[in-house]
Amino acid sequence: MSFPPVVDGHNDTLLRLHGIDDPVATFTRGTEEMHIDRPRAREAGLGVGFFATFVSGGDDHELRWTDDGYEFRIPDALDHDDARATTYRMLELLHRLAAEIEDFRVVRSLDDFDACLESGDLGAVAHIEGAEGVAPDCANLDFLYAAGVRSIGPVWSRPNAFGAGVPTKYPSSPDVGGGLTDAGRDLVRACEERGIVIDCAHLTEAGFWDVAETSGAPLVASHTGAHALSPHSRNLTDEQIDAVADSNGVVGIGFLETVLSDEPNPEATATMADLVDHIEYVADRAGSSHVVLGSDFDGARIPDDVGDVTGLPDVLAALRERGFSEDDVAKVAHENWRRVLAETW
């Protein structure tokens, strides 16, 4: 059975490779310690992935139990100079991979995107998750664009110069804090001028609406879930899903067990069926043109019956079994991402 090529809207593979003695060789030959490497990506039909740079603060996962669930403490803000240096090193690693692996390329344009889907090369969209490495006045944004950055999430789940991040909390709505700062609104406008996707994943609900009011580009939330199925702070409400659809944007369903499951336990497991439930929910509410995949491979626990990148064809098969047409499967796999990138870039 054949499947269309897949575009995956979020991974943390650079984070896993960063600091390894020989990251290029590790990625090239493959390793069971990661969700993505070149051999398994080729096997899975992964055509393009959004490869995130992410700066860890070392205090990112301090768990607190609540009366009805759990939350993780909001981490402390990062120093911009340190974050910028780490962001640059991770982008350098991405370009090393592209320079030394023949069938791996950095995707800078729609032509690059299409070429990867047609040729079987693995394309990498450079994404910044949490914009601590971006100067508060956007002074280095043109440099980052020249380095290939085509997608930026203004915040992760910590505050920075651009806004407030949504804490990891269950049960909770995403309406748990402030929105974008003036600098954050300026960043959204600057990205729109240059053709850089603004990713609303990890934004508070207030921040999401600030992006919607500031930008005329399609709204994107790359790795999230449906709040109606799992009342997790990281998931989108019905009103947010409707706004994404109204903007001609996309909701990327993450494979994170914590946002897929409806249990007050940070170690709760989820299944392929749960993942498909979230995809189906967004498709039923907003239309199949507004849901995509955003795995969070190498950055989260994912369902055992997905496993790693080689589980992507199984996800598409599960959509077929759930009643998705071949046209709808192709939309979820890559066509919706292409439409949004064509309009934004």
Steps between C-alpha positions, in 0.01 A plus 500: 500500500642838401477820698553865412818668625469652846578847630547499877459837668728462802794299626776550756759290320757781496471522877576129529792523257640817654791409725554150356861442402420411137145616428524469122613138515236421763221647286635340181546144622197499731452449872226338704551768765310753288168520320643633174813421302564502127448127428169479688376831360560363150319178589205696641454730200575813702547767237532815712531557873506816706830469688486712815775681680417502870698631795455303820525687826569197717192559716238427238315209660437556870176313575238620747191299589172689534169402660360373170805442283851634447705785364862569419654813646547779249876506439708810556569736211823443306784741434475626142873488427530139615185400314617671183830314509328164544249577224783586262687179585192290433442672167864435417440131575201497267715639221773245573246225452394651168860545386611146584189292422429486129123456520435747783433868435391815679165614363502875435227531237195332355718372215725327755192358673357359177837361392529298820154347463572410138857373536493313829755732658435589864428869536547694822311819574704690760272591790573692820298374798500776757654816357746578779774492235328773300601853602213680676521771231522234224848629409619149403183387325641562153807297591279217623299516179822480299594196711183330378255566783148488358293434814510650849304427815523822702494315832542159652346436843702777665482880484728696273520843340221411258232361727381238744507127442222266600600275792463125470194446716212251523213567530517856377388726223772675297374828645765504772702814457584813307544529127758658273706798605548798271824332389303183431258683274795660322652154452177370346491795258868461413456130430199566282699755298775245437281197443576314823230281651389598850430183700242542776592176677584570867333842496237581757150551365549876539820475295321296234236770461771766490661320205161469331440875539852602393561273202314450177681173426343157552509400867718201585520293819753232415474243781191508714169320549127554540411639842153348470658153510772573755464809723871572497636855501702427184193405295285731289143585587223471242507878456873491425455214252226701327731802479776291343256373237363850435856619430559207259762368742577161654482322834789257537408204717791401719580142591574597862335254733439769762287716266324206336390329821212609720650401833628704798839331483811634322610141436169402338533303180312546174439292191481537125122510542532803729717674242248432225220621730665842520564515124141397432361752748672793328410368155133461599485846654718704265529285189773267384680794337598634842665210681858377460759294687743652753654205679750650748728206422812500718335744737226301670361160590290372213259203478665160485297402195648797312850432632717736295509661157437162336152511653391782268359262234307328779346834595387553142366144485306562821344809341388289204351245736316780682333600173726774367499509120820479298471873429461576870796280594716688249385832647598394851825345380639802314259701285368720782852589607586588141202734470590687819867531409412617149284777646746595778837472330 
